[in-house]
XYZ file of C-alpha atoms in Angstrom:
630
model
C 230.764 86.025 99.610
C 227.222 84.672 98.305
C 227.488 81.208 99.911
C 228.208 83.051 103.311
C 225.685 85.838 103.106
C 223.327 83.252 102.165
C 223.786 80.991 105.430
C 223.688 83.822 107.433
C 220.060 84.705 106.217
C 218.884 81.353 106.606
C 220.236 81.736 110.260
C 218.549 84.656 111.094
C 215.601 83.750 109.389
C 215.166 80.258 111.887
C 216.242 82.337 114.732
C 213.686 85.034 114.496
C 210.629 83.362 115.331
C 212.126 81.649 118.493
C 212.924 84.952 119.217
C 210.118 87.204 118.881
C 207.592 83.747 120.898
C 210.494 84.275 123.455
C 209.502 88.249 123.347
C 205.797 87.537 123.817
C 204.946 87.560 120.104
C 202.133 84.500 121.286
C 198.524 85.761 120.239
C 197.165 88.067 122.741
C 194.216 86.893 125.143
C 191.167 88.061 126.070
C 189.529 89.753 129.191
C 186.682 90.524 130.758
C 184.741 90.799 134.194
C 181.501 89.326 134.908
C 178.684 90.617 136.219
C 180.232 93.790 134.449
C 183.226 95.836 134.694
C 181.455 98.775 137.074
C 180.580 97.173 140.653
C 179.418 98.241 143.837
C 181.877 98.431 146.967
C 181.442 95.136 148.638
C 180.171 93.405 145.678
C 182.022 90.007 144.048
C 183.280 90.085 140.494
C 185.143 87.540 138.355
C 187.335 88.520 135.805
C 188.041 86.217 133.128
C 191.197 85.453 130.953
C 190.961 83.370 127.867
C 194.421 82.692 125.548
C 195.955 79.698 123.594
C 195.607 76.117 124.246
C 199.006 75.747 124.689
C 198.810 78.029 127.908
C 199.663 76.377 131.028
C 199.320 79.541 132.932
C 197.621 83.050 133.023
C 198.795 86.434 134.704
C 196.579 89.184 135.830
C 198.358 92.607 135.632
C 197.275 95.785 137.443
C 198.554 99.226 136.445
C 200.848 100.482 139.103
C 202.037 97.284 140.238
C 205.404 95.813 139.329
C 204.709 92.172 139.622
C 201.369 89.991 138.806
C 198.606 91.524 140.854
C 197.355 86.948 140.701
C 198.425 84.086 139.004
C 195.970 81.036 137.844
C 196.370 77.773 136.338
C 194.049 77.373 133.424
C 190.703 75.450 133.548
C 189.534 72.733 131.132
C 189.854 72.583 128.404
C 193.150 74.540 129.213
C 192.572 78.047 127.375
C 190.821 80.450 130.343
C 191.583 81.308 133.510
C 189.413 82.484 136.351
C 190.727 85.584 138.505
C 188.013 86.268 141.420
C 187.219 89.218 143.856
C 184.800 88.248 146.941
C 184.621 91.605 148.130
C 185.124 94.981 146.052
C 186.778 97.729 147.690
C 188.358 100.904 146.397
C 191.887 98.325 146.141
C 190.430 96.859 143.192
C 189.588 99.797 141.557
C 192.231 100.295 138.399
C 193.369 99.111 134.878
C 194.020 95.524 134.282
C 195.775 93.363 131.824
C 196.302 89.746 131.442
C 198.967 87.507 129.823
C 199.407 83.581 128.998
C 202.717 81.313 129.450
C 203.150 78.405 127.054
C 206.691 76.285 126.430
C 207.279 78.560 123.510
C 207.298 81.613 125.417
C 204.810 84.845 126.879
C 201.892 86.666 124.830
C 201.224 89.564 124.718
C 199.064 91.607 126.855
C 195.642 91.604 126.684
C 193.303 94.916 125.836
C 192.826 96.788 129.209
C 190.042 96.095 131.395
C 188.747 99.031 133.902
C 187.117 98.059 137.126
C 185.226 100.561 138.358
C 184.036 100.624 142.310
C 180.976 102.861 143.051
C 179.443 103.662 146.178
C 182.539 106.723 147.037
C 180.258 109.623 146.625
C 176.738 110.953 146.960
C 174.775 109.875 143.525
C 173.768 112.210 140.625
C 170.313 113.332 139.698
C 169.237 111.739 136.498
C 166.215 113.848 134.000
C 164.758 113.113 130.709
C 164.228 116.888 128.754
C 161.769 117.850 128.198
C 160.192 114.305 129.461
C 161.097 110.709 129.451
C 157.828 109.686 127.239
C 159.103 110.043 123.702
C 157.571 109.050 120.562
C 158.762 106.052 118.549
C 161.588 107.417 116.472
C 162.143 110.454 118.403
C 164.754 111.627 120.513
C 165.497 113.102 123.734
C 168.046 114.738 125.722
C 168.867 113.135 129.286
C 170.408 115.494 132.719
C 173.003 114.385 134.776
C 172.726 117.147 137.809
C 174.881 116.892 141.023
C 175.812 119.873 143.742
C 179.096 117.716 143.993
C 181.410 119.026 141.793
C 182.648 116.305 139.814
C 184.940 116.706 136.526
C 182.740 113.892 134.711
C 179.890 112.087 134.534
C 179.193 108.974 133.029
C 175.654 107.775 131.348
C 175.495 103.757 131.900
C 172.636 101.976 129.708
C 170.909 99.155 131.474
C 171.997 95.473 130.101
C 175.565 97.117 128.556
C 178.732 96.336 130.757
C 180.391 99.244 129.250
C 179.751 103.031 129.838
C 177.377 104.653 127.103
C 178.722 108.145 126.950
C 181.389 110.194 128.969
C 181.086 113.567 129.322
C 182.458 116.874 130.830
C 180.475 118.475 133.759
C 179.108 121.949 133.451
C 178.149 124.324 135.939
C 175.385 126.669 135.087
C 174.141 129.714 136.279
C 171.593 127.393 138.572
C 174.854 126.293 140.385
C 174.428 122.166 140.132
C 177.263 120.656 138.205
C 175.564 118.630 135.132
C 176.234 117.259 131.613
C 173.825 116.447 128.641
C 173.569 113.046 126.942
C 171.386 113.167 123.783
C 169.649 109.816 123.223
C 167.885 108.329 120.444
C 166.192 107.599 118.117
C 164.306 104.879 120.406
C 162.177 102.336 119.112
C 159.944 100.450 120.919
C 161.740 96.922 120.374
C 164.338 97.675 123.424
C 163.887 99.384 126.851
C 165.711 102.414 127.737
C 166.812 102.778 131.096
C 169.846 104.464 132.330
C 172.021 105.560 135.343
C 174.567 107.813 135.376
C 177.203 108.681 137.705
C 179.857 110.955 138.341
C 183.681 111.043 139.798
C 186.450 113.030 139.835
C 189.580 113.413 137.039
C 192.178 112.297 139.876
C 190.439 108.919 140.998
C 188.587 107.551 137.616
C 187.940 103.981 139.086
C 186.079 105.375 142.129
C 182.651 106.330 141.231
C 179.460 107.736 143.115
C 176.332 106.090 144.081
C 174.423 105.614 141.042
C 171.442 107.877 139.805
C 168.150 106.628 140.526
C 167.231 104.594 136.988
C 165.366 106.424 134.557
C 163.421 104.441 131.778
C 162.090 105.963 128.788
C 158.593 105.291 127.931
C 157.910 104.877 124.294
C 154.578 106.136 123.377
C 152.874 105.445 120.758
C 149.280 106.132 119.401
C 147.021 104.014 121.619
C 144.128 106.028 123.003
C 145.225 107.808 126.131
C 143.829 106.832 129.424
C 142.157 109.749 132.389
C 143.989 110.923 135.148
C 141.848 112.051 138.322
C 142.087 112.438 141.831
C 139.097 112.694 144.024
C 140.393 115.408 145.932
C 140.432 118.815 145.096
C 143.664 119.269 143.563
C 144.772 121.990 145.959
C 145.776 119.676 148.744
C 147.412 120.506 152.602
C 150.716 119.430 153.588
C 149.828 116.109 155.825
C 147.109 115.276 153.678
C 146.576 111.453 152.118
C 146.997 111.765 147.842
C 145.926 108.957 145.682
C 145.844 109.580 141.670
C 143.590 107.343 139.840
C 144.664 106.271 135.889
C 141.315 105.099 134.069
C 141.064 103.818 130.294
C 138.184 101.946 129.068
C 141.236 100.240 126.688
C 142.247 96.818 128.411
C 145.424 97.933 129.768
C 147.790 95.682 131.269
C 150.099 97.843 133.160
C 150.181 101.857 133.992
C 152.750 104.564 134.138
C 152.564 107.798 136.371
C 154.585 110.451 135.532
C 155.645 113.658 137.002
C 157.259 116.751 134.683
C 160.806 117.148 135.966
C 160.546 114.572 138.357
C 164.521 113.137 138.884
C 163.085 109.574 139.530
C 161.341 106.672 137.636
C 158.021 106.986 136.936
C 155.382 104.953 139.301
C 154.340 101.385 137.414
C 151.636 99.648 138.559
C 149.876 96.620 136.800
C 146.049 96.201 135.988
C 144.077 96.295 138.812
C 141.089 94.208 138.744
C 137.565 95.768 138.831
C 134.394 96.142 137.195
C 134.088 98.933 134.207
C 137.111 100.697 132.606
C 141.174 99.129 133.880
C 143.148 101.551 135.407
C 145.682 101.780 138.512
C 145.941 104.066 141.826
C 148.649 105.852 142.764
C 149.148 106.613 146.617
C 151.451 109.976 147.050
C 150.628 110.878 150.454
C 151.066 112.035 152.805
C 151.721 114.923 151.082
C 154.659 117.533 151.067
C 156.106 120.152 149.040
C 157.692 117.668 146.918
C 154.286 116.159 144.996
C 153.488 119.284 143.796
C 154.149 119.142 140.184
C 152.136 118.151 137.063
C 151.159 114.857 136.410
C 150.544 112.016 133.385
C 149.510 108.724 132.726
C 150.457 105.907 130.468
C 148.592 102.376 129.521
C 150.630 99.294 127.961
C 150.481 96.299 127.663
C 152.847 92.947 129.050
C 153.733 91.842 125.452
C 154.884 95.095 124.446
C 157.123 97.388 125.453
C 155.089 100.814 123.907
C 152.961 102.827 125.706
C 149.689 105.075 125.587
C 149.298 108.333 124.392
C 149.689 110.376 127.510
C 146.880 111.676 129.729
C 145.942 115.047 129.902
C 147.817 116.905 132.642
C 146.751 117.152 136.081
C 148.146 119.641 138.235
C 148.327 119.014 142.230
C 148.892 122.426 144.388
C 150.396 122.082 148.002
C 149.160 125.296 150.038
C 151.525 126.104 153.134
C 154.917 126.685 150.976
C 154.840 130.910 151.289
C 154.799 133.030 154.784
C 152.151 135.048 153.202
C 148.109 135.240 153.575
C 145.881 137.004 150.951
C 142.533 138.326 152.029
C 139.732 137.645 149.634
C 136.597 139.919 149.357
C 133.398 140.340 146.713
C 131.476 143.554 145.163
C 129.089 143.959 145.446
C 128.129 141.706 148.474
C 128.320 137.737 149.292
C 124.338 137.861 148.600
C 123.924 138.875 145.233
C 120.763 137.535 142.399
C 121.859 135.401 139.234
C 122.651 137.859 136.690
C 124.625 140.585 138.364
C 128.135 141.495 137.751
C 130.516 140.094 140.652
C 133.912 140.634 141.628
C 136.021 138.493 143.891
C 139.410 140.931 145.112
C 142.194 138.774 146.042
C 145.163 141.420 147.513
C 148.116 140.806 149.764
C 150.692 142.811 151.227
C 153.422 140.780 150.754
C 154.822 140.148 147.291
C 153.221 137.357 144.822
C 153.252 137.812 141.258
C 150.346 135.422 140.828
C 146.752 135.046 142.436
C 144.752 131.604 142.339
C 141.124 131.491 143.217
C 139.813 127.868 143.884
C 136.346 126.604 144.619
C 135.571 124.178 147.950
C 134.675 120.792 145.887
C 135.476 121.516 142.491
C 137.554 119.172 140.483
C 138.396 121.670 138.140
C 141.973 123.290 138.421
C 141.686 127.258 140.153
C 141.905 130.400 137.611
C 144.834 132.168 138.041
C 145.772 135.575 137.256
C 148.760 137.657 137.662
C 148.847 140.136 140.153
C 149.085 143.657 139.887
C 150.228 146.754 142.598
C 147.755 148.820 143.431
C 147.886 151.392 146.867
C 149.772 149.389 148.271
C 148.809 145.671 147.892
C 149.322 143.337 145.222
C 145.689 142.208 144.019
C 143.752 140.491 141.233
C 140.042 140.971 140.383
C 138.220 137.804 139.582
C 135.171 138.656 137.633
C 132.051 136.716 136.827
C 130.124 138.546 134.346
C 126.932 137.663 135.034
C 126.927 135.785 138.074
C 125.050 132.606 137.568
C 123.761 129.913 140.834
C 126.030 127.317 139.412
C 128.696 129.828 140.819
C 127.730 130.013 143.808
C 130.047 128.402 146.867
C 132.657 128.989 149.224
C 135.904 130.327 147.597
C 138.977 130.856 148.915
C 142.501 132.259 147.360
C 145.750 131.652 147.192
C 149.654 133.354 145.930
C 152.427 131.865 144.220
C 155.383 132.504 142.399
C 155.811 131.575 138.553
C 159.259 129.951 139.303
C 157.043 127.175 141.510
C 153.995 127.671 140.205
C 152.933 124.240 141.896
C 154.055 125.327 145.659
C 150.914 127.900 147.429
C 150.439 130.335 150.547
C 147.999 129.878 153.071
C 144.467 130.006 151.938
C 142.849 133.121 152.661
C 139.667 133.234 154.963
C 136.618 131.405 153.254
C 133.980 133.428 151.193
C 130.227 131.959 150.596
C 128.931 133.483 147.747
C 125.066 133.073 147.495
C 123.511 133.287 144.453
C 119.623 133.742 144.220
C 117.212 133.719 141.901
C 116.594 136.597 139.323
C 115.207 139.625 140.747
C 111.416 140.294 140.985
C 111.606 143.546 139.999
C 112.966 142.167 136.498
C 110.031 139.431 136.290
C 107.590 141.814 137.078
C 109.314 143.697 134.061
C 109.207 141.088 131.682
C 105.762 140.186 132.154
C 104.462 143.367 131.504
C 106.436 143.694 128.241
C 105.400 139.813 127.638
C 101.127 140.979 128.204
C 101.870 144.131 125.913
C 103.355 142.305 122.763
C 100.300 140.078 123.154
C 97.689 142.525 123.285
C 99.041 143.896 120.677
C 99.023 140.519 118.446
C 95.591 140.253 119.072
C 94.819 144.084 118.480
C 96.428 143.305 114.935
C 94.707 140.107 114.432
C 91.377 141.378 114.815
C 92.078 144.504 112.864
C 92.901 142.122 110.043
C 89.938 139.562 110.486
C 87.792 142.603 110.256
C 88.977 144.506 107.441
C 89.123 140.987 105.485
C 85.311 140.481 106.558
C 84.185 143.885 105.037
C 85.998 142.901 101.989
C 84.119 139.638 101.695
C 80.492 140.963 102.269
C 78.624 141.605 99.304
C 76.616 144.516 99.052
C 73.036 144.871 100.407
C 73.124 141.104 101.707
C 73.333 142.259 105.572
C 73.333 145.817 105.409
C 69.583 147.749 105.578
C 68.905 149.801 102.170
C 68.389 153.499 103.558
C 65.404 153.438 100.282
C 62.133 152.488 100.550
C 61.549 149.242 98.176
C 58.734 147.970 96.000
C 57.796 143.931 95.897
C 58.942 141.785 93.274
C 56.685 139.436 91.676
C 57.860 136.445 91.231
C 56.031 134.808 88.783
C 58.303 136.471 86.012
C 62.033 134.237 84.875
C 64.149 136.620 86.083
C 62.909 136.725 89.321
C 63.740 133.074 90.686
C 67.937 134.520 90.130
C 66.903 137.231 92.191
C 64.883 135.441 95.228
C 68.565 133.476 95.477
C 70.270 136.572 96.069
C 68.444 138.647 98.551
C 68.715 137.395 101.799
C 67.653 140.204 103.786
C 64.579 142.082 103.979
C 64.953 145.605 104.714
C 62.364 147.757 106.971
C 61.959 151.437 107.465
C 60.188 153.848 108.679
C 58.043 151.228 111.110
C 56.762 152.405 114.201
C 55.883 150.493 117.419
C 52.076 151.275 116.809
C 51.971 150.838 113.646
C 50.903 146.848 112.800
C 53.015 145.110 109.903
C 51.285 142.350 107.303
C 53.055 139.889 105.714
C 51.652 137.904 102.019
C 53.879 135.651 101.456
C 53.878 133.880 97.843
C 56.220 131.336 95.741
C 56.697 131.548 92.526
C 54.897 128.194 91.222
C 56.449 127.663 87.992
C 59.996 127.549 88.750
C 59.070 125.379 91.953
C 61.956 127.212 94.028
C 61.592 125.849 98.042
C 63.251 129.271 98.851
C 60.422 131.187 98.211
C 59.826 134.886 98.089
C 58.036 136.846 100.529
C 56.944 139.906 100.330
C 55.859 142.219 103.598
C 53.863 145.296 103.695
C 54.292 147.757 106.467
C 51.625 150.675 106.930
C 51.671 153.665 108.480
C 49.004 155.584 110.495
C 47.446 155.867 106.749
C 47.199 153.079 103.497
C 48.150 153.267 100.140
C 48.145 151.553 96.973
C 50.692 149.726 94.786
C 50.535 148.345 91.395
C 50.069 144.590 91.379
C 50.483 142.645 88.703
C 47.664 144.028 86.635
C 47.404 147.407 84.937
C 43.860 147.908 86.369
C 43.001 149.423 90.013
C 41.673 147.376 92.651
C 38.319 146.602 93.159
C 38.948 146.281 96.725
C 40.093 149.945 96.865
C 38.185 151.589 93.786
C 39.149 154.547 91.732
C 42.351 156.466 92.856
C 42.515 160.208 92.997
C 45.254 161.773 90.049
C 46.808 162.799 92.802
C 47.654 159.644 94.219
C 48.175 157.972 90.981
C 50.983 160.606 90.242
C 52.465 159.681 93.735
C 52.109 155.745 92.672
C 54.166 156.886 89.683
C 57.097 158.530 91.250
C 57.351 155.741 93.762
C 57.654 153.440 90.805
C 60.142 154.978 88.933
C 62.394 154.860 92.428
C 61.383 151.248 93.122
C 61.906 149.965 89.255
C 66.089 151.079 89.702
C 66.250 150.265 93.387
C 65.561 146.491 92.041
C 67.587 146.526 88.922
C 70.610 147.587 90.583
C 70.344 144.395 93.338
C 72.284 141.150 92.156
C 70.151 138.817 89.683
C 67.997 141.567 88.435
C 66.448 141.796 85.703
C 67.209 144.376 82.785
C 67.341 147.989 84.273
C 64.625 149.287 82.027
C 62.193 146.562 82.917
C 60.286 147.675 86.364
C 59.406 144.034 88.318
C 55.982 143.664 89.282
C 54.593 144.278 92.635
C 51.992 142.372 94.742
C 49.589 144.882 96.794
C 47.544 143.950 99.835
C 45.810 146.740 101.694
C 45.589 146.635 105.247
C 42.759 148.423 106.207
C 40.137 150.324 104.408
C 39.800 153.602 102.436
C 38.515 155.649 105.432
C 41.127 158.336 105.783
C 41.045 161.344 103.545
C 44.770 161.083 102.706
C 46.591 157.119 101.545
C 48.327 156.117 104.077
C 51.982 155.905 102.942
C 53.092 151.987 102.306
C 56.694 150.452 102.442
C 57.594 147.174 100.755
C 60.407 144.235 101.676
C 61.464 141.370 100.325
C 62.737 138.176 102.584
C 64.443 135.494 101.584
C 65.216 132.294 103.470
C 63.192 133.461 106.469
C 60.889 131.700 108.661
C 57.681 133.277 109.008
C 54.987 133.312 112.259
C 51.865 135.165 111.614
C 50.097 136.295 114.640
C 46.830 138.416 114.850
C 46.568 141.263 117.760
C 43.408 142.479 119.142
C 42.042 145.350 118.201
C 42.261 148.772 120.509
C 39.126 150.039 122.460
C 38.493 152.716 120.619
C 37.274 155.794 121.964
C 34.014 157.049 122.590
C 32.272 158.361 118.910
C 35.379 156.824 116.610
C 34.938 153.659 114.547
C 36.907 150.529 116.295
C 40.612 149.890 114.966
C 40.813 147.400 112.204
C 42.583 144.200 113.208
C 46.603 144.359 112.488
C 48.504 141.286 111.239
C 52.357 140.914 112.694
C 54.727 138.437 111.500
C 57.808 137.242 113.693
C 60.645 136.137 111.591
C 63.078 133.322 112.786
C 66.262 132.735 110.868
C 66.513 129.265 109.446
């Protein structure tokens, strides 16, 4: 029993391999279709089959089809066979295999290969959420959208021959059939640019039309370029658009950009001109569909990273509503710079939002949500105070928030004028402007005085209301006080009565501001005590009487002196210099009034004497001094 069962392994053992190359058990080839595996209708294709050296011939299998869908002898160097299609049509659509024939026997099949025809239905809409610029490393989520309603779509990357991502359809509550591929994260070493494409459960192979492409723009940190238009950006329906993208960065190429557009964004390179790079963008003429918000992008050719992106720019296209809003302003179209204005923008038809734009401003119009009142829907547009700047034609505008980009008809145009301040107010502020300067000045001079009156010393300027004696000064102590008085004080001086003046320096102390002394007499003379103790001979013995007088008028003169700055000791009475000016012939001494000048300039000057009446002695001569300040 051993020898047998042993020959009978052996057996089976030699005949098993035969068998199973017999069976196909040859290593299975490979296949694939060049340019890709998802063609157009009416495009070529070439699908390749590559197996063993040994094959002397290749089979191309279709699913569905009994027999070899082609047969082809290998090419050199014998392993690969080419199968090829001149003209795609919905025929070819389906699941192939392939096989290989050598001596020893069949392989096995291949891995399938799908060729899928498109071109069979209208294409998809293909978005980038919430944009297709997305930051290095980040990620975004891309919208297939069709009103067909397919069972799938299909996202195709750019450069792949297979399909990226397969995926359900969905029909939301805006009624478009779509699915949502989430992408990323991109970097900026590859492009990005899809398709996608939809078909339905019951015919796989047979695709639409595909999307328009969509590339994704990696951004990265590049200073961002300007986006302008020189337009206003309200624009008419008709009307000739061009966006201009300025950086002063050298930028090779440009990107324009709408939000929520369903096609590519505009590329343009460098266009060559003086000052900052930067690329136009023609839209017009315009319709409904460029109304949108807008962005730029720089790059440059050896990279495949863009800008930061430009600020938005919105463009407005007026025309898109049946309704008309009137526009109005309180308190009239003539009003002065300063006021309070209000522009009314109402309408009787519904609009939930009011714009108010300016004829040639660049900036975007303010907008402001309208409210119901009797019977309109209005907005109040206030300018709080009214300045000229704002002055213009205006004009307004409704919209609804679900197209916020899409306008009515303008309303009829408003000029506001703006003028100057009013005069009334000038006239106002001038007077206020005089009154706080008069009263400056009123303060000023209230101060300058006061400060003045502080400063002055006492009896330098001001008359003494007391009749003073002369100083001699031959004595010390009366150089200090010839530096102090400055002033010579008068009184009791008449127009008729005549005025002599002795002047005298003190000789020792050699002082070139000298003393002087000045006697004024009245209608009758008098004595003073001079130096000496003794009358004078000019005037002879005294009366008591009048020596009692010459007393008291001492003892008034003495303190009078000692109280002036520089005086000497209070007890000691200064010495006086007497001069008489006319003789003893009166019964009763003429009453006589001293004063001291200092630092005066002194003109003597003799007047003639009166005719004197018939029987009375002739007027003695008088003496009169004119004093000029130095």
């Amino acid at each position: 029993m051993t020898p047998t069962l042993t020959t009978l392994l052996l057996l089976g053992l030699s005949v098993g391999p035969r068998t199973r190359a017999q069976a196909g058990t040859l290593p299975a080839p490979s296949l694939w279709a060049e340019p890709g595996s998802v063609v157009p209708w009416g495009s070529t294709v070439t699908i390749w089959c590559q197996g063993i050296l040994e094959a002397h011939e290749f089979h191309l299998d279709k699913d569905g089809h009994p027999v070899p869908w082609d047969r082809q002898k290998p090419l050199e160097p014998g392993n690969k066979a080419k199968f090829s299609i001149r003209y795609v049509t919905e025929q070819y659509a389906g699941r192939y295999h392939c096989s290989c024939q050598s001596p020893t026997g069949s392989s096995e099949g291949s891995d399938p290969l799908e060729l899928v025809v498109t071109g069979f239905h209208a294409k998809p809409t293909l978005s980038a959420l919430p944009n297709p610029m997305v930051t290095s490393g980040g990620k975004v989520t891309l919208q297939c959208t069709s009103w067909t309603g397919f069972h799938r779509f299909v996202l195709m990357r750019e450069g792949e021959p297979r399909p990226a991502w397969t995926l359900d359809s969905q029909r939301p509550t805006s009624g478009q059939f779509q699915a949502l591929f989430p992408v990323g994260p991109v970097t900026p070493s590859a492009r990005w640019t899809f398709r996608c494409h939809g078909y339905f459960n019951n015919t796989p192979q047979l695709w639409s039309y595909p999307s328009d492409p969509l590339e994704l723009l990696v951004s990265g940190v590049s200073r961002k370029p300007s986006l302008l238009t020189q337009q206003s950006p309200v624009v008419t329906p008709g009307q000739r658009l061009t966006l201009q993208c300025r950086s002063h960065v050298g930028y090779d190429r440009f990107a324009l950009y709408k939000e929520a557009a369903h096609d590519l964004p505009q590329h343009l390179s460098r266009q060559p001109q003086a000052g900052p790079s930067g690329a136009d963008f023609p839209l017009g003429p315009v319709n409904s569909s460029h109304g949108g918000r807008y962005t730029c992008y720089g790059g440059h050719n050896l990279s495949s990273e863009w800008s930061a992106p430009s600020d938005p720019l919105d463009i407005l296209v007026t025309g898109q509503l049946p309704s008309t809003p009137s526009l109005s302003v309180q308190p009239g179209p003539m009003v002065a710079s300063g006021e309070n204005v209000t522009l009314l923008c109402q309408s009787w038809s519904f609009v939930d939002t009011f714009l108010l734009s300016k004829e040639g401003a660049a900036d975007p119009p303010l907008r402001l949500r309208s409210k119901y009142r009797a019977g309109h829907y209005q907005a109040k547009f206030s300018m709080n105070p009214v300045t000229s700047a704002q002055g213009g034609t205006y004009r307004c505008y409704g919209s609804y928030s679900t197209s916020p980009h899409l306008l009515s008809h303008p309303s009829d145009p408003l000029e506001l004028q703006v003028s100057g301040p009013n005069r009334y107010l000038y006239v106002l502020i001038g007077a206020a402007g005089a009154f706080v300067l008069l009263l400056c000045l009123l303060v000023v001079l209230l101060v300058r005085r006061r400060r003045q009156g502080k400063g002055r010393k006492p009896g330098a300027a001001d008359p003494e209301p007391q009749d003073r004696g002369l100083q001699d000064s031959s004595g010390p102590a009366a150089a200090t006080q010839e530096e102090t008085l400055s002033d010579a004080a008068v009184q009791d001086a008449q127009p008729e009565e005549g005025v002599e003046l002795d002047q005298r320096q003190d000789a020792e102390d050699g002082d070139p501001q000298g003393t002087t002394y000045a006697q004024v007499s009245h209608s009758r003379s008098r004595l003073s005590r001079g130096p000496a103790t003794s009358p004078s001979p000019l005037w002879g013995g005294l009366p008591d009487t009048e020596a009692e007088e010459d007393r008291q008028m001492d003892s008034q003169v003495g303190p009078l002196f000692s109280r002036l700055p520089g005086s000497p000791h209070p007890n000691h009475t200064p010495p006086l210099s007497l001069r008489p000016l006319q003789a003893a012939a009166c019964d009763a001494p003429p009453d006589v009034t001293y004063a001291q000048l200092n630092r005066l300039t002194l003109r003597r000057e003799t007047s003639a004497p009166h005719s004197s009446q018939a029987g009375e002695p002739p007027a003695e001569p008088s003496v009169y001094a004119a004093l000029a300040i130095r």
